[in-house]
Amino acid sequence: MKISLNWLADHVSWDDDPEGLSARLTSAGLNVEAVEEYTQSWPGVVVARVVECGRHPDADRLSLCKVDTGETELTQVVCGAPNVRVGLAVLFATVGTVLPGDFKIKKAKIRGVESRGMICSNSELGLSGDSEGIIELDGDHEPGTPADDLFGYRDTVLDIEVTPNRPDWLSHLGVAREVAALYGTKLTPPPVLKPSASTEAGFKVEIENFGDCPRYTAHVADGLKVGPSPRWMQNRLLAIGQRPINNVVDITNYVLFELGQPLHAFDCERLAGDTIIVRRAGRKQSVTTLDDESRAILADDLVIADGDGPIALAGVMGLANSEVTEQTSSLLLESAFFAPQLVRGTSRRLQLVSESSYRFEREADWDMVLFGARRALHLLQEHAGAVMCGNAIDRADPDRQPYPDLPLRVHHVNRVLGTSLDTERTADLLRSLGMKVQPLGSQVESKTVNLMVAVPTFRRDLRQEIDLVEEIARMHGFEFEGRSGRKAIPHAPHRLWRDRIRGLLRRWLPSVGYHEIVTSTFMSRAELDALAFGEDDLRAQCLAVLNPNHGGETLLRTSLVPSLIDVSKRNLNAGAKPPVRLFQIARVYWPAGEKQEGHHELEKLLPEEPRLLQVGIAGAGEQGFGGLPKDLIELRGLVDELAGLLRVTMTVVPRDTEPFLQPGLQWDVLDGDGNRIGFLGRVRTDTASALDCDHTVGVLETDLRRLGVESANVVYNTFSRFPAVKRDLSLLVPGGVTFAEVRDTIEAADNSILESLDLFDLYAGKGIPEGSAAYGIRLKFRSAKGSLKGKTVDGALARILVALSDKLGVQQRA
Amino acid sequence: MLDSIDALRANGLARIEQASTAVELEAARIELLGRKGEVTALLRGLKDVAAEDRPAVGAALNQLKHSLGEALEKRDGDLRGTASADPGLDLTLPGRVPVSLGTAHPLVVVLEEICDIFYGMGYDRGDGPEVELDYYNFTALNFPPDHPARDIQDTFFLSDEMLLRTQTSPVQMRTMEQVKPPLAYVFPGRVYRNENADASHSSEFFQIEGLCVDCDISLVDLRQTVEAFVASFFGPGYKTRFRPHFFPFTEPSVEVDMQCVKCGGRGCGVCGQTGWLEIMGAGMVHPNVFEAAGYPADTYTGFAFGMGIDRIAMLKYGIDDIRLLYENDLRFLNQFRGVL
């Protein structure tokens, strides 16, 4: 809301500079976002009188004039306006003047004739109004008088952020009320038309339903002369960013910004019949609003109608069919109170937010309905020649109850604010805001109601006791030493394992080279399609945003994989050194997932939101140990480390489960009970390239909730202090036999003294039969009972070799 | 005799060289130079050498004893690490670890740091869904249906009843449905606004909400909590101020400003020349919110606050574009090495 300080000064005084005023307003909750100087000034433009005026020798439409600019000699100038004539007082831009739009006036030759300046029209000066031809000044002005003396304007404009609870601050009078309270000065309302005649108005108003429109007033005025509004009014409107149009429109606008009451003027002669009806539209139809847009309205929209149909969308905008024009001589002035939800509904659906709808949806001020109309009539009378015809028509809901007085417990005020206010001071703070306060005589200590507060109609936000507490806080300020009610809480917060796990991961993964990333919840259709989920995969079903803020479908991600591909791609393309190691802990949204029970009956609508841990390696070199890709070997190792870190059991089994991972290069991640809790593998090349990524991406993902069980406390076990015996085996493993089989066979053959098994070498190629592999395995034996004898170990080793040979055909290499 | 001296030199030097522990080296010394050692045995045999050969053999034996002794000493130095290494080594070569250090994300670091501060003040941590019911995000928080207050937060809708939460405040209500006072909680998390992205706006960002409810909590408690937080997070000496504001779920509502971290209050580009930075919205829990939570009327008072983690992180690290936080560019992230 823009507030002109010149305008504000009509209603209140304050002894402070604009910065001081801004600071006071801000500290009272009217956040002043900007203080701007507004000036209208035309240095170099002066009053001149046309002394001679003849036809240009070489152009029919141009006049050659001599003007008196107050200098000793007359100035010759060429003018193209049809209304230029001898004797006219005009505004003249002298040579060297710079007009709005950076238009510089120079000495010029126009069709061979010298011209030293320019006689100005409204538009050339950046003024509004009748722009056909040059400005004709009324009255007696001395030539040479600066234009600024006549039209110059200076103002300071505050841009105030008004919160939705304070529609009363959407007007100069409302802000003036606050200034009066802050500075202890008097509030001066503007002059209004006094009700006089008691004749019939000639119109009737019918309200179909008082619930839709609790109050509607109409005034009829005749004798109207539509023309430009007075200069001071135009200046004020311009200063707050409004474009002046004509006196009738400007006056209704002026009252809106002065008092906050939206008004609308209908051209009486364009109304059918003598009855104004406030009703629902009744059927879907197309109407043309004042801004010349055709709009579709629905049966439930509230309209103002005459005998033929809608003439205005109630509280939102008038229709073109009843608009005031330059020919209008009599008008019907509407000032009303519409149901906020109806105005809001129509305005939002049509995406048509007007100054009027903005105020009505925040609720109008009951008393201002009539006052605002009278203010406008006063101005119409003074500046548009209007004559009131008959009485005001004022239809109001007879059953409407005034806002009830609010009880206030000063004890409660102090309890919430931590203040030590007494009854008298509390009452004074409220009175400063224009409230009527009735002390009940009870003591603060009694904890009962001490004050009854009558709420003025302009404070629609004050509905309950706590609203008054806020007003007291605002007026009292927040810079006080108060009382704290917080007892030392004998409470040690319980840190959930869920939260602690995340802390562990966020410290561990960076220490082994991974970068944490934070990526968007949103996913595109292309990203979803690239993952190629099967129909029965719950991740194939996504929630979509109904109102995305940029073109295209916006889905809520059901997988973190596209975001990993995206971050990998962008970093590697930007020249990051591969491999790029990344991790994220983030939610995905599964509408087809498990539903939650909750307090609210609609809880079941909500998607499952598991929090996943994702670890990825992008751009890794291909070959590693045993021909496996290096990134997958690392991620595979990370599973064991992760299990160790979180003290849970995690295993992997090779299984082609994920459609976006390369077949034959992926594993399921299982928990201790064999439940699948994630996956590990290499993203398919075609999946990556569908997302414009031509780098390898290895990924490990697991559901953090499944690791979210508080791990068992560590219980110490005794360990053997006897020495270990190491034996290395060099094995020839035929094709088709896996390491897991070799390992399991060894472990099954002798598990009493075998402590560990380590594959330290893996070789295939020269000297090894085609398809076979050579393993170097180090076995470590240890007994809890005593030092192992060589022959005990030899026996165990022999059993192992026999088992390997019998079960798998694995032989010891020579 | 001279032949056996040469053989013993070669053999002795080899044995000394092969010793890989101090124990093995000592064994070699005893074998060679001990009282019953091989060199000692040869020395004893000197008396049997012909007199004319004796000086030459004696000299050779002394030289043998000396060179073995030197070799023993050098090997001992090697094994103890006291001898000087090969002077040809270039000690200015760079070091290398198997994997270089990664980074935690600055947003998450700040989020966790803020939580830690509140844990220290006795707060628990709570969590709630990001896809929320209109009820929890708005209605239960005293946003009347179809009221302009809802326009303050441009909302992404998923259906008539479902939306992406615009604030972490719905977790307040979910928590109060489960927990009875006294309670003190922080609720960090991701929130969404239907806004166009620019240097200071993102349609997704992080917030942290705080809630403290007991029988006589006052605005002064809020003030002291805010001051304690600011002093702990930004350091001592920053003033804070409350400005009245409007949030449907608190009353009185305030916006909290702190003195600019860049200029200390003198006015600069970061604070728009005002000297103040808005860091959070806060207020006393509205009685309608307690009512929606099922708390008995008039029994409790409490305060709530909410702040944007992105903004706090940007202030802390001097980040001038919020989009950097979501690009995950390693040239950005690597600047946060060691920030955990």
mmCIF file of N, CA, C and O in Angstrom, chain A residues 322-393:
data_model
loop_
_atom_site.group_PDB
_atom_site.id
_atom_site.type_symbol
_atom_site.label_atom_id
_atom_site.label_comp_id
_atom_site.label_asym_id
_atom_site.label_seq_id
_atom_site.Cartn_x
_atom_site.Cartn_y
_atom_site.Cartn_z
ATOM 1 N N SER A 322 -22.587 -0.649 -18.390
ATOM 2 C CA SER A 322 -23.144 0.431 -17.566
ATOM 3 C C SER A 322 -22.073 1.439 -17.161
ATOM 4 O O SER A 322 -22.252 2.235 -16.258
ATOM 5 N N GLU A 323 -20.965 1.396 -17.858
ATOM 6 C CA GLU A 323 -19.804 2.218 -17.532
ATOM 7 C C GLU A 323 -20.112 3.711 -17.706
ATOM 8 O O GLU A 323 -20.834 4.108 -18.607
ATOM 9 N N VAL A 324 -19.530 4.532 -16.831
ATOM 10 C CA VAL A 324 -19.643 5.982 -16.959
ATOM 11 C C VAL A 324 -18.772 6.429 -18.131
ATOM 12 O O VAL A 324 -17.623 6.022 -18.252
ATOM 13 N N THR A 325 -19.371 7.252 -19.028
ATOM 14 C CA THR A 325 -18.604 7.753 -20.175
ATOM 15 C C THR A 325 -18.566 9.274 -20.118
ATOM 16 O O THR A 325 -19.114 9.879 -19.185
ATOM 17 N N GLU A 326 -17.967 9.877 -21.116
ATOM 18 C CA GLU A 326 -17.910 11.341 -21.129
ATOM 19 C C GLU A 326 -19.276 11.970 -21.297
ATOM 20 O O GLU A 326 -19.484 13.126 -20.964
ATOM 21 N N GLN A 327 -20.221 11.170 -21.831
ATOM 22 C CA GLN A 327 -21.569 11.707 -22.048
ATOM 23 C C GLN A 327 -22.454 11.559 -20.805
ATOM 24 O O GLN A 327 -23.548 12.079 -20.763
ATOM 25 N N THR A 328 -21.989 10.829 -19.819
ATOM 26 C CA THR A 328 -22.823 10.549 -18.647
ATOM 27 C C THR A 328 -23.206 11.847 -17.938
ATOM 28 O O THR A 328 -22.361 12.695 -17.679
ATOM 29 N N SER A 329 -24.489 11.981 -17.637
ATOM 30 C CA SER A 329 -24.912 13.178 -16.897
ATOM 31 C C SER A 329 -25.544 12.816 -15.562
ATOM 32 O O SER A 329 -25.703 13.644 -14.686
ATOM 33 N N SER A 330 -25.920 11.533 -15.396
ATOM 34 C CA SER A 330 -26.446 11.155 -14.087
ATOM 35 C C SER A 330 -25.907 9.776 -13.728
ATOM 36 O O SER A 330 -25.742 8.914 -14.591
ATOM 37 N N LEU A 331 -25.588 9.616 -12.462
ATOM 38 C CA LEU A 331 -24.984 8.345 -12.073
ATOM 39 C C LEU A 331 -25.629 7.787 -10.823
ATOM 40 O O LEU A 331 -26.249 8.502 -10.030
ATOM 41 N N LEU A 332 -25.454 6.472 -10.691
ATOM 42 C CA LEU A 332 -25.875 5.795 -9.475
ATOM 43 C C LEU A 332 -24.596 5.303 -8.804
ATOM 44 O O LEU A 332 -23.799 4.586 -9.414
ATOM 45 N N LEU A 333 -24.388 5.742 -7.564
ATOM 46 C CA LEU A 333 -23.160 5.422 -6.848
ATOM 47 C C LEU A 333 -23.417 4.275 -5.884
ATOM 48 O O LEU A 333 -24.257 4.369 -4.999
ATOM 49 N N GLU A 334 -22.701 3.199 -6.096
ATOM 50 C CA GLU A 334 -22.842 2.026 -5.232
ATOM 51 C C GLU A 334 -21.782 2.053 -4.150
ATOM 52 O O GLU A 334 -20.617 2.321 -4.417
ATOM 53 N N SER A 335 -22.197 1.781 -2.916
ATOM 54 C CA SER A 335 -21.244 1.559 -1.835
ATOM 55 C C SER A 335 -21.832 0.428 -1.018
ATOM 56 O O SER A 335 -22.964 0.523 -0.556
ATOM 57 N N ALA A 336 -21.084 -0.670 -0.886
ATOM 58 C CA ALA A 336 -21.703 -1.875 -0.339
ATOM 59 C C ALA A 336 -20.762 -2.647 0.560
ATOM 60 O O ALA A 336 -19.598 -2.284 0.757
ATOM 61 N N PHE A 337 -21.297 -3.709 1.116
ATOM 62 C CA PHE A 337 -20.565 -4.653 1.960
ATOM 63 C C PHE A 337 -20.915 -6.037 1.426
ATOM 64 O O PHE A 337 -22.032 -6.503 1.620
ATOM 65 N N PHE A 338 -19.990 -6.648 0.705
ATOM 66 C CA PHE A 338 -20.251 -7.970 0.126
ATOM 67 C C PHE A 338 -19.590 -9.057 0.970
ATOM 68 O O PHE A 338 -18.589 -8.803 1.645
ATOM 69 N N ALA A 339 -20.161 -10.263 0.876
ATOM 70 C CA ALA A 339 -19.573 -11.389 1.603
ATOM 71 C C ALA A 339 -18.164 -11.641 1.078
ATOM 72 O O ALA A 339 -17.978 -11.855 -0.123
ATOM 73 N N PRO A 340 -17.147 -11.601 1.958
ATOM 74 C CA PRO A 340 -15.757 -11.707 1.507
ATOM 75 C C PRO A 340 -15.486 -12.964 0.670
ATOM 76 O O PRO A 340 -14.809 -12.893 -0.351
ATOM 77 N N GLN A 341 -16.035 -14.107 1.082
ATOM 78 C CA GLN A 341 -15.721 -15.358 0.374
ATOM 79 C C GLN A 341 -16.231 -15.334 -1.061
ATOM 80 O O GLN A 341 -15.619 -15.918 -1.951
ATOM 81 N N LEU A 342 -17.394 -14.660 -1.277
ATOM 82 C CA LEU A 342 -17.943 -14.619 -2.639
ATOM 83 C C LEU A 342 -17.070 -13.771 -3.553
ATOM 84 O O LEU A 342 -16.780 -14.144 -4.684
ATOM 85 N N VAL A 343 -16.637 -12.620 -3.030
ATOM 86 C CA VAL A 343 -15.786 -11.742 -3.829
ATOM 87 C C VAL A 343 -14.487 -12.469 -4.141
ATOM 88 O O VAL A 343 -14.004 -12.490 -5.282
ATOM 89 N N ARG A 344 -13.949 -13.123 -3.112
ATOM 90 C CA ARG A 344 -12.677 -13.834 -3.280
ATOM 91 C C ARG A 344 -12.803 -14.972 -4.299
ATOM 92 O O ARG A 344 -11.935 -15.150 -5.154
ATOM 93 N N GLY A 345 -13.913 -15.687 -4.208
ATOM 94 C CA GLY A 345 -14.116 -16.824 -5.105
ATOM 95 C C GLY A 345 -14.132 -16.376 -6.556
ATOM 96 O O GLY A 345 -13.430 -16.926 -7.401
ATOM 97 N N THR A 346 -14.925 -15.345 -6.854
ATOM 98 C CA THR A 346 -15.031 -14.867 -8.228
ATOM 99 C C THR A 346 -13.702 -14.289 -8.701
ATOM 100 O O THR A 346 -13.228 -14.587 -9.795
ATOM 101 N N SER A 347 -13.081 -13.500 -7.834
ATOM 102 C CA SER A 347 -11.831 -12.847 -8.195
ATOM 103 C C SER A 347 -10.742 -13.871 -8.492
ATOM 104 O O SER A 347 -10.000 -13.755 -9.460
ATOM 105 N N ARG A 348 -10.657 -14.904 -7.660
ATOM 106 C CA ARG A 348 -9.603 -15.911 -7.867
ATOM 107 C C ARG A 348 -9.859 -16.746 -9.115
ATOM 108 O O ARG A 348 -8.950 -17.049 -9.863
ATOM 109 N N ARG A 349 -11.148 -17.096 -9.299
ATOM 110 C CA ARG A 349 -11.434 -17.946 -10.441
ATOM 111 C C ARG A 349 -11.147 -17.214 -11.746
ATOM 112 O O ARG A 349 -10.609 -17.777 -12.691
ATOM 113 N N LEU A 350 -11.509 -15.937 -11.784
ATOM 114 C CA LEU A 350 -11.282 -15.162 -13.013
ATOM 115 C C LEU A 350 -9.863 -14.607 -13.075
ATOM 116 O O LEU A 350 -9.495 -13.961 -14.055
ATOM 117 N N GLN A 351 -9.076 -14.842 -12.013
ATOM 118 C CA GLN A 351 -7.736 -14.259 -11.900
ATOM 119 C C GLN A 351 -7.803 -12.761 -12.151
ATOM 120 O O GLN A 351 -7.016 -12.192 -12.907
ATOM 121 N N LEU A 352 -8.799 -12.165 -11.534
ATOM 122 C CA LEU A 352 -9.054 -10.739 -11.699
ATOM 123 C C LEU A 352 -9.012 -10.111 -10.300
ATOM 124 O O LEU A 352 -9.994 -10.126 -9.567
ATOM 125 N N VAL A 353 -7.842 -9.623 -9.936
ATOM 126 C CA VAL A 353 -7.689 -8.999 -8.628
ATOM 127 C C VAL A 353 -7.718 -7.487 -8.827
ATOM 128 O O VAL A 353 -6.859 -6.933 -9.500
ATOM 129 N N SER A 354 -8.738 -6.838 -8.275
ATOM 130 C CA SER A 354 -8.834 -5.386 -8.387
ATOM 131 C C SER A 354 -8.613 -4.782 -7.005
ATOM 132 O O SER A 354 -8.640 -5.483 -6.001
ATOM 133 N N GLU A 355 -8.380 -3.462 -6.977
ATOM 134 C CA GLU A 355 -8.254 -2.783 -5.682
ATOM 135 C C GLU A 355 -9.506 -3.021 -4.856
ATOM 136 O O GLU A 355 -9.461 -3.111 -3.637
ATOM 137 N N SER A 356 -10.626 -3.123 -5.543
ATOM 138 C CA SER A 356 -11.904 -3.353 -4.871
ATOM 139 C C SER A 356 -11.973 -4.766 -4.290
ATOM 140 O O SER A 356 -12.253 -4.949 -3.107
ATOM 141 N N SER A 357 -11.697 -5.781 -5.128
ATOM 142 C CA SER A 357 -11.814 -7.154 -4.621
ATOM 143 C C SER A 357 -10.811 -7.398 -3.506
ATOM 144 O O SER A 357 -11.096 -8.105 -2.537
ATOM 145 N N TYR A 358 -9.627 -6.793 -3.609
ATOM 146 C CA TYR A 358 -8.580 -6.954 -2.606
ATOM 147 C C TYR A 358 -9.072 -6.511 -1.232
ATOM 148 O O TYR A 358 -8.773 -7.113 -0.212
ATOM 149 N N ARG A 359 -9.888 -5.430 -1.233
ATOM 150 C CA ARG A 359 -10.405 -4.929 0.047
ATOM 151 C C ARG A 359 -11.637 -5.689 0.506
ATOM 152 O O ARG A 359 -11.779 -6.014 1.680
ATOM 153 N N PHE A 360 -12.554 -5.984 -0.428
ATOM 154 C CA PHE A 360 -13.776 -6.700 -0.023
ATOM 155 C C PHE A 360 -13.472 -8.094 0.518
ATOM 156 O O PHE A 360 -14.128 -8.570 1.432
ATOM 157 N N GLU A 361 -12.445 -8.782 -0.067
ATOM 158 C CA GLU A 361 -12.179 -10.140 0.413
ATOM 159 C C GLU A 361 -11.537 -10.105 1.798
ATOM 160 O O GLU A 361 -11.493 -11.103 2.500
ATOM 161 N N ARG A 362 -11.051 -8.935 2.198
ATOM 162 C CA ARG A 362 -10.515 -8.780 3.549
ATOM 163 C C ARG A 362 -11.586 -8.213 4.496
ATOM 164 O O ARG A 362 -11.305 -7.914 5.642
ATOM 165 N N GLU A 363 -12.770 -8.044 4.009
ATOM 166 C CA GLU A 363 -13.955 -7.576 4.705
ATOM 167 C C GLU A 363 -14.018 -6.053 4.801
ATOM 168 O O GLU A 363 -13.085 -5.398 5.260
ATOM 169 N N ALA A 364 -15.168 -5.536 4.367
ATOM 170 C CA ALA A 364 -15.383 -4.092 4.370
ATOM 171 C C ALA A 364 -15.690 -3.602 5.788
ATOM 172 O O ALA A 364 -15.931 -4.380 6.699
ATOM 173 N N ASP A 365 -15.616 -2.294 5.948
ATOM 174 C CA ASP A 365 -15.914 -1.649 7.227
ATOM 175 C C ASP A 365 -17.378 -1.191 7.173
ATOM 176 O O ASP A 365 -17.756 -0.361 6.344
ATOM 177 N N TRP A 366 -18.196 -1.740 8.041
ATOM 178 C CA TRP A 366 -19.645 -1.524 8.018
ATOM 179 C C TRP A 366 -20.014 -0.041 8.013
ATOM 180 O O TRP A 366 -20.825 0.413 7.205
ATOM 181 N N ASP A 367 -19.392 0.707 8.896
ATOM 182 C CA ASP A 367 -19.738 2.129 9.007
ATOM 183 C C ASP A 367 -19.214 2.955 7.843
ATOM 184 O O ASP A 367 -19.722 4.035 7.551
ATOM 185 N N MET A 368 -18.160 2.445 7.206
ATOM 186 C CA MET A 368 -17.548 3.200 6.118
ATOM 187 C C MET A 368 -18.378 3.119 4.840
ATOM 188 O O MET A 368 -18.198 3.918 3.923
ATOM 189 N N VAL A 369 -19.323 2.160 4.787
ATOM 190 C CA VAL A 369 -20.129 1.984 3.573
ATOM 191 C C VAL A 369 -20.861 3.287 3.250
ATOM 192 O O VAL A 369 -20.768 3.816 2.143
ATOM 193 N N LEU A 370 -21.548 3.846 4.234
ATOM 194 C CA LEU A 370 -22.302 5.065 3.998
ATOM 195 C C LEU A 370 -21.390 6.296 3.989
ATOM 196 O O LEU A 370 -21.515 7.189 3.155
ATOM 197 N N PHE A 371 -20.418 6.296 4.921
ATOM 198 C CA PHE A 371 -19.504 7.432 5.020
ATOM 199 C C PHE A 371 -18.726 7.615 3.714
ATOM 200 O O PHE A 371 -18.555 8.733 3.231
ATOM 201 N N GLY A 372 -18.280 6.495 3.147
ATOM 202 C CA GLY A 372 -17.503 6.535 1.907
ATOM 203 C C GLY A 372 -18.319 7.114 0.775
ATOM 204 O O GLY A 372 -17.837 7.939 -0.009
ATOM 205 N N ALA A 373 -19.599 6.702 0.683
ATOM 206 C CA ALA A 373 -20.470 7.225 -0.372
ATOM 207 C C ALA A 373 -20.647 8.733 -0.193
ATOM 208 O O ALA A 373 -20.578 9.499 -1.161
ATOM 209 N N ARG A 374 -20.822 9.173 1.021
ATOM 210 C CA ARG A 374 -21.035 10.608 1.266
ATOM 211 C C ARG A 374 -19.772 11.421 0.968
ATOM 212 O O ARG A 374 -19.848 12.562 0.522
ATOM 213 N N ARG A 375 -18.639 10.798 1.249
ATOM 214 C CA ARG A 375 -17.377 11.468 0.910
ATOM 215 C C ARG A 375 -17.289 11.654 -0.611
ATOM 216 O O ARG A 375 -16.961 12.719 -1.108
ATOM 217 N N ALA A 376 -17.635 10.611 -1.355
ATOM 218 C CA ALA A 376 -17.561 10.687 -2.814
ATOM 219 C C ALA A 376 -18.554 11.715 -3.332
ATOM 220 O O ALA A 376 -18.243 12.497 -4.237
ATOM 221 N N LEU A 377 -19.746 11.747 -2.753
ATOM 222 C CA LEU A 377 -20.761 12.703 -3.212
ATOM 223 C C LEU A 377 -20.300 14.137 -2.968
ATOM 224 O O LEU A 377 -20.519 15.026 -3.794
ATOM 225 N N HIS A 378 -19.653 14.342 -1.839
ATOM 226 C CA HIS A 378 -19.103 15.662 -1.543
ATOM 227 C C HIS A 378 -18.120 16.080 -2.649
ATOM 228 O O HIS A 378 -18.168 17.187 -3.169
ATOM 229 N N LEU A 379 -17.234 15.162 -3.027
ATOM 230 C CA LEU A 379 -16.247 15.465 -4.060
ATOM 231 C C LEU A 379 -16.903 15.610 -5.436
ATOM 232 O O LEU A 379 -16.523 16.467 -6.238
ATOM 233 N N LEU A 380 -17.925 14.787 -5.706
ATOM 234 C CA LEU A 380 -18.624 14.869 -6.993
ATOM 235 C C LEU A 380 -19.331 16.213 -7.123
ATOM 236 O O LEU A 380 -19.390 16.814 -8.195
ATOM 237 N N GLN A 381 -19.880 16.652 -6.000
ATOM 238 C CA GLN A 381 -20.562 17.942 -5.988
ATOM 239 C C GLN A 381 -19.565 19.074 -6.277
ATOM 240 O O GLN A 381 -19.818 19.948 -7.086
ATOM 241 N N GLU A 382 -18.405 19.004 -5.625
ATOM 242 C CA GLU A 382 -17.415 20.067 -5.764
ATOM 243 C C GLU A 382 -16.716 20.055 -7.114
ATOM 244 O O GLU A 382 -16.359 21.091 -7.640
ATOM 245 N N HIS A 383 -16.462 18.862 -7.650
ATOM 246 C CA HIS A 383 -15.565 18.774 -8.806
ATOM 247 C C HIS A 383 -16.201 18.186 -10.052
ATOM 248 O O HIS A 383 -15.534 18.040 -11.064
ATOM 249 N N ALA A 384 -17.483 17.795 -9.978
ATOM 250 C CA ALA A 384 -18.095 17.229 -11.189
ATOM 251 C C ALA A 384 -19.509 17.767 -11.384
ATOM 252 O O ALA A 384 -20.258 17.240 -12.204
ATOM 253 N N GLY A 385 -19.872 18.768 -10.616
ATOM 254 C CA GLY A 385 -21.175 19.411 -10.794
ATOM 255 C C GLY A 385 -22.362 18.572 -10.384
ATOM 256 O O GLY A 385 -23.498 18.851 -10.768
ATOM 257 N N ALA A 386 -22.123 17.509 -9.612
ATOM 258 C CA ALA A 386 -23.210 16.591 -9.283
ATOM 259 C C ALA A 386 -24.216 17.231 -8.329
ATOM 260 O O ALA A 386 -23.860 18.012 -7.453
ATOM 261 N N VAL A 387 -25.468 16.856 -8.530
ATOM 262 C CA VAL A 387 -26.543 17.291 -7.625
ATOM 263 C C VAL A 387 -27.243 16.040 -7.128
ATOM 264 O O VAL A 387 -27.666 15.198 -7.928
ATOM 265 N N MET A 388 -27.333 15.887 -5.826
ATOM 266 C CA MET A 388 -27.990 14.713 -5.245
ATOM 267 C C MET A 388 -29.466 14.676 -5.639
ATOM 268 O O MET A 388 -30.151 15.672 -5.537
ATOM 269 N N CYS A 389 -29.959 13.548 -6.096
ATOM 270 C CA CYS A 389 -31.377 13.378 -6.387
ATOM 271 C C CYS A 389 -31.991 12.473 -5.343
ATOM 272 O O CYS A 389 -31.722 11.278 -5.343
ATOM 273 N N GLY A 390 -32.746 13.006 -4.486
ATOM 274 C CA GLY A 390 -33.473 12.191 -3.523
ATOM 275 C C GLY A 390 -32.579 11.628 -2.447
ATOM 276 O O GLY A 390 -31.394 11.940 -2.333
ATOM 277 N N ASN A 391 -33.169 10.759 -1.631
ATOM 278 C CA ASN A 391 -32.494 10.195 -0.471
ATOM 279 C C ASN A 391 -31.527 9.097 -0.863
ATOM 280 O O ASN A 391 -31.602 8.536 -1.941
ATOM 281 N N ALA A 392 -30.685 8.796 0.102
ATOM 282 C CA ALA A 392 -29.860 7.601 -0.045
ATOM 283 C C ALA A 392 -30.746 6.380 0.068
ATOM 284 O O ALA A 392 -31.732 6.385 0.801
ATOM 285 N N ILE A 393 -30.396 5.357 -0.702
ATOM 286 C CA ILE A 393 -31.037 4.068 -0.496
ATOM 287 C C ILE A 393 -30.054 3.250 0.309
ATOM 288 O O ILE A 393 -28.890 3.111 -0.082
#
